[in-house]
PDB file of C-alpha atoms in Angstrom:
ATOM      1  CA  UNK A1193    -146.870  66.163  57.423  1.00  0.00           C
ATOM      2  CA  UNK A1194    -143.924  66.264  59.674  1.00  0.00           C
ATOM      3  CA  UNK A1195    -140.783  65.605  58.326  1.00  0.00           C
ATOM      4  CA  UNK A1196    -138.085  63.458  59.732  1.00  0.00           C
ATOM      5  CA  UNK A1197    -136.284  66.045  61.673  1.00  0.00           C
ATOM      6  CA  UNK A1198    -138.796  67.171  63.145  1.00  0.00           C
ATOM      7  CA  UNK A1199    -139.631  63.508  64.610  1.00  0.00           C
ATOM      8  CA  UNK A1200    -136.433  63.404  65.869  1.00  0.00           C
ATOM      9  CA  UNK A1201    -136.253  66.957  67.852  1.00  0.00           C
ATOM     10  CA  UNK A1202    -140.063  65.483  69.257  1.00  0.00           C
ATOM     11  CA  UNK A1203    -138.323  62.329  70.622  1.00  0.00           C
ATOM     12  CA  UNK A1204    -135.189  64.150  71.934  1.00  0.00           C
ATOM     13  CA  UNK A1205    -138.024  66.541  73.834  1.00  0.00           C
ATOM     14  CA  UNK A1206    -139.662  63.318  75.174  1.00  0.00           C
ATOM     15  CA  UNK A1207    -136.781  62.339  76.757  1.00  0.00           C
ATOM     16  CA  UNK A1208    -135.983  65.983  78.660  1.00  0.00           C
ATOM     17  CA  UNK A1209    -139.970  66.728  79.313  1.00  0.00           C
ATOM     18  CA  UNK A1210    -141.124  63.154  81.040  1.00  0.00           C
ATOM     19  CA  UNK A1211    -145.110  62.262  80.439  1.00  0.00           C
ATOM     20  CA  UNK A1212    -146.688  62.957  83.568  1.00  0.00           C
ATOM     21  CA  UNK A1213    -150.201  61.519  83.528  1.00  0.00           C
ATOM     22  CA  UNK A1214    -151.217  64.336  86.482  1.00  0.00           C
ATOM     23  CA  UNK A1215    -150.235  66.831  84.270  1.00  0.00           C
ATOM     24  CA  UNK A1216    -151.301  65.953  80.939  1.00  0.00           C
ATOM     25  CA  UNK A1217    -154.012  63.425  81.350  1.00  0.00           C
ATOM     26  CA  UNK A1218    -153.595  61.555  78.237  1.00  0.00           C
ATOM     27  CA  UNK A1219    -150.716  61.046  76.250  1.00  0.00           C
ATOM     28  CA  UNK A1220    -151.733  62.685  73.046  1.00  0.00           C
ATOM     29  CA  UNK A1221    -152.319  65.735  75.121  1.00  0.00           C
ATOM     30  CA  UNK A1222    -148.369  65.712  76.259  1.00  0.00           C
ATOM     31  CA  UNK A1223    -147.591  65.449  72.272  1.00  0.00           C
ATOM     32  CA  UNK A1224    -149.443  68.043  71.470  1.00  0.00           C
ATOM     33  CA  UNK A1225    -148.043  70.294  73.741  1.00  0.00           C
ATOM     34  CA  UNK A1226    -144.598  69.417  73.098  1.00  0.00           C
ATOM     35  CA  UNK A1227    -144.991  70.145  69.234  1.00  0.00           C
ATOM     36  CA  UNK A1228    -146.426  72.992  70.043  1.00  0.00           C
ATOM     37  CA  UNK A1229    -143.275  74.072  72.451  1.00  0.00           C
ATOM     38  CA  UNK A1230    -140.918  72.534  69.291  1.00  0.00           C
ATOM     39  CA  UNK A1231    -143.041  75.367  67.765  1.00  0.00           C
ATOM     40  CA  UNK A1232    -142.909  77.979  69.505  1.00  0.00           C
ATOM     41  CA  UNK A1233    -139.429  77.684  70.453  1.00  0.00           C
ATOM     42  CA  UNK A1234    -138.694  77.807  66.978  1.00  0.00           C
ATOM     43  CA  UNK A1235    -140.096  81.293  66.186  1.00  0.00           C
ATOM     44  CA  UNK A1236    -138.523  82.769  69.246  1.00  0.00           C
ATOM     45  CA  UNK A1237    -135.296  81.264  67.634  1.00  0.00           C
ATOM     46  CA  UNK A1238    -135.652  82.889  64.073  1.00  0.00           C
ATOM     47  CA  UNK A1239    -137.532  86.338  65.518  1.00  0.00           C
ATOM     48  CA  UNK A1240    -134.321  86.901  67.870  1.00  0.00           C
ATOM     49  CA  UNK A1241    -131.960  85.749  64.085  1.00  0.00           C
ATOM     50  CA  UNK A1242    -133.667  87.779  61.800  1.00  0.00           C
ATOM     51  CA  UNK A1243    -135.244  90.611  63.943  1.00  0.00           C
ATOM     52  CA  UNK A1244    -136.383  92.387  60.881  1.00  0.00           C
ATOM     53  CA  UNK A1245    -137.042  90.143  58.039  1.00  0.00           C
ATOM     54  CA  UNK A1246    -140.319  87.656  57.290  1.00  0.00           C
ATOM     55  CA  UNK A1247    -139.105  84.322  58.828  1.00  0.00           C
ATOM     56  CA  UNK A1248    -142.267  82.532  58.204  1.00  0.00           C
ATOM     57  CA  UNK A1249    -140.690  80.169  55.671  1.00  0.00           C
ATOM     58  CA  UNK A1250    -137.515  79.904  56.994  1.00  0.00           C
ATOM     59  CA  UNK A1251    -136.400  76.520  58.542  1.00  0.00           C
ATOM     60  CA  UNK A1252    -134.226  76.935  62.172  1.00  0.00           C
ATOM     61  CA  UNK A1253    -130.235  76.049  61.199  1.00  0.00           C
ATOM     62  CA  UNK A1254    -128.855  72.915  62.453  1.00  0.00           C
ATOM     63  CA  UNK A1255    -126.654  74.641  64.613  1.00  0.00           C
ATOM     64  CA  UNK A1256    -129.569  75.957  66.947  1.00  0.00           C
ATOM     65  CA  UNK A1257    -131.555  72.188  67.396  1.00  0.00           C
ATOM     66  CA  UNK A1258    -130.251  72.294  70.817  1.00  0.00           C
ATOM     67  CA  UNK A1259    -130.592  75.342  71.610  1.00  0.00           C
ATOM     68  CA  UNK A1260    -134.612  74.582  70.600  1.00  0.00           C
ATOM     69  CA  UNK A1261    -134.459  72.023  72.811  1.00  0.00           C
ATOM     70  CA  UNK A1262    -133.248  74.213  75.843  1.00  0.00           C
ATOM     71  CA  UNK A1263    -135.789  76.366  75.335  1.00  0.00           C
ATOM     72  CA  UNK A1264    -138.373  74.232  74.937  1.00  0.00           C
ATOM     73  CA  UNK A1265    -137.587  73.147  78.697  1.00  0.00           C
ATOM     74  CA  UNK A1266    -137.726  77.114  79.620  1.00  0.00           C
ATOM     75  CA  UNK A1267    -141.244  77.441  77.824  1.00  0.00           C
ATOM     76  CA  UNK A1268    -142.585  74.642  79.458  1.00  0.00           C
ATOM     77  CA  UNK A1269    -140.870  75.483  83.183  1.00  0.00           C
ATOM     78  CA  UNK A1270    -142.125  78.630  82.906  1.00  0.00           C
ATOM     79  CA  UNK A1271    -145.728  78.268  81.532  1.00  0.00           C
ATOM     80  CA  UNK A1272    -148.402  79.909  83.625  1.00  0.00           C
ATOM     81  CA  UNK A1273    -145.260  82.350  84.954  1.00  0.00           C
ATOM     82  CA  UNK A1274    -144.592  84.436  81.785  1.00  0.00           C
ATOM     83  CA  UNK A1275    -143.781  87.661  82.258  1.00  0.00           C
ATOM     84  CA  UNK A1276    -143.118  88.045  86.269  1.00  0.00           C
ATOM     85  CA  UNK A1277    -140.756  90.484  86.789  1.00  0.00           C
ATOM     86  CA  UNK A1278    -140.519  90.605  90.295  1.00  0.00           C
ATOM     87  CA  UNK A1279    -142.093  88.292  93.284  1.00  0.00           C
ATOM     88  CA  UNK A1280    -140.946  87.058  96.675  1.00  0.00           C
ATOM     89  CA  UNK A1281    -143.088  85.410  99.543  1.00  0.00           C
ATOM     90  CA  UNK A1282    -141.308  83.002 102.411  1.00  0.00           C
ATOM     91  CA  UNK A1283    -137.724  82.893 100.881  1.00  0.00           C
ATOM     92  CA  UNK A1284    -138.992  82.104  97.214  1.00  0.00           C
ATOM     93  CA  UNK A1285    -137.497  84.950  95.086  1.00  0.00           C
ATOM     94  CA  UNK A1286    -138.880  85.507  91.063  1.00  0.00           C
ATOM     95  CA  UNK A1287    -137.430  87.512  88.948  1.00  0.00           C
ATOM     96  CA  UNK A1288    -137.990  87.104  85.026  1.00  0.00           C
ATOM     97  CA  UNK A1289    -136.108  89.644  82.354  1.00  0.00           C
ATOM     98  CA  UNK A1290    -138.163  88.207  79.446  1.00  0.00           C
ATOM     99  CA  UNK A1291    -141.643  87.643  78.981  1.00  0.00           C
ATOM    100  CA  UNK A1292    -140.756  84.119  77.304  1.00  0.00           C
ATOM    101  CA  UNK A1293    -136.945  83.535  77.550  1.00  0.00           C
ATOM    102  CA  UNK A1294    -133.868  84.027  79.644  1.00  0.00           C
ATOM    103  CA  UNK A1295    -131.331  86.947  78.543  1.00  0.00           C
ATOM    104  CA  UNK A1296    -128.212  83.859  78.637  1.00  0.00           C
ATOM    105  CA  UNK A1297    -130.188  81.926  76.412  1.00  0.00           C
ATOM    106  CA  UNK A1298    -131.586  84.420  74.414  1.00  0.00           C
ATOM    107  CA  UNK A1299    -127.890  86.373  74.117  1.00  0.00           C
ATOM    108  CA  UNK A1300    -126.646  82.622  72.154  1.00  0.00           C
ATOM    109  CA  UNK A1301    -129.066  83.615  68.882  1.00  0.00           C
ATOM    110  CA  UNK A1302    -126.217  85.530  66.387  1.00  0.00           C
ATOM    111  CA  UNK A1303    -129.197  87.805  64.498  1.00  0.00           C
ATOM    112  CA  UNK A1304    -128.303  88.107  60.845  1.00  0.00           C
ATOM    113  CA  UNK A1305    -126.828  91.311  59.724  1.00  0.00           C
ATOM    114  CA  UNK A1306    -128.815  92.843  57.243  1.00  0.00           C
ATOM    115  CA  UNK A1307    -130.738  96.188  56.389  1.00  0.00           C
ATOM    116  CA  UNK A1308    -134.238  96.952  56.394  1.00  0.00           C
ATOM    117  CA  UNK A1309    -135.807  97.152  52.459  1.00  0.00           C
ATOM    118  CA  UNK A1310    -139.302  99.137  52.189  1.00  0.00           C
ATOM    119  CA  UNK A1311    -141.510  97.650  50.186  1.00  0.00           C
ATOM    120  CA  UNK A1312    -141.325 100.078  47.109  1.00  0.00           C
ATOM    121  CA  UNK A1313    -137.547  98.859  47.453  1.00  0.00           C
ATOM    122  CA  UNK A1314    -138.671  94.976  47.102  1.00  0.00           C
ATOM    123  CA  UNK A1315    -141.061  95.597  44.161  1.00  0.00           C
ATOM    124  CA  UNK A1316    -137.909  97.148  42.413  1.00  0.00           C
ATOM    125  CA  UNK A1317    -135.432  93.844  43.104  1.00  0.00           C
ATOM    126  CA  UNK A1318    -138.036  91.803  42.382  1.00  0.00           C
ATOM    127  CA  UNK A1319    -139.062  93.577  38.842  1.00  0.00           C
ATOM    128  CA  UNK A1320    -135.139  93.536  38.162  1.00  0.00           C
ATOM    129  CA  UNK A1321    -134.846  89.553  38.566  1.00  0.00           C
TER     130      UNK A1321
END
C-alpha cells in the first residue's frame, strides 16, 4: 500500500514529467515508471546519506522531497544515457561525471557521520540491550 506521502510526491512528479502518449503508450505505463523513478531516486538519496549503513528501512527526511523530485527529472532525462562520460558529434557535446546523478545535485545530500560497526560489534550492542 502506498501511503499518503507518497501519493503526493507521485502527483507533484506528474506535474514536472508530462504524460506523453508517444512515449509511454498507456497511462498506467507512465505511473509505473514514475514510481519507479520516486524509487529509485530515493535510494540514490539515502546511499549518498548513509554511505555505510543498511538504509533499506529507512524513510527519505522531509527535507530532501524536493530534492527527490529533482532527481527524478535527472533519472528520467537521462535514461538510455547513463554513464557517458564523454561524446561530441556536430556541436552536441556529452559529458556525464556520474553514472546516475549530477556532482551539484549529488554534493546537496549531507551523509550522516557515523563509524563503521563489524558485525561481531553489532551482536555485542544488541546482546547488551
Amino acid at each position: 500500500m502506498v501511503d499518503d506521502s507518497a501519493l503526493e510526491q507521485l502527483e507533484l512528479l506528474k506535474k514536472r514529467i508530462n504524460y506523453n502518449e508517444n512515449v509511454f503508450g498507456n497511462y498506467n505505463v507512465y505511473e509505473e515508471v514514475l514510481t519507479r523513478l520516486l524509487e529509485d531516486s530515493k535510494y540514490v538519496a539515502l546511499s549518498l546519506r548513509y554511505p555505510y549503513q543498511d538504509f533499506s528501512n529507512m524513510e527519505l527526511p522531509k527535507k530532501y522531497k524536493n530534492w527527490q523530485l529533482r532527481c527524478c527529472e535527472e533519472l528520467y532525462r537521462n535514461m538510455g544515457t547513463q554513464g557517458i562520460k564523454s561524446y561530441s558529434e556536430n556541436g552536441l557535446s556529452w559529458t556525464r561525471d556520474s553514472a546516475y546523478i549530477t556532482h551539484e545535485l549529488s554534493s546537496e545530500i549531507e551523509p550522516m557521520i557515523g563509524f563503521i560497526v563489524s558485525e561481531s560489534d553489532e551482536d555485542n550492542v544488541q546482546s547488551n540491550i
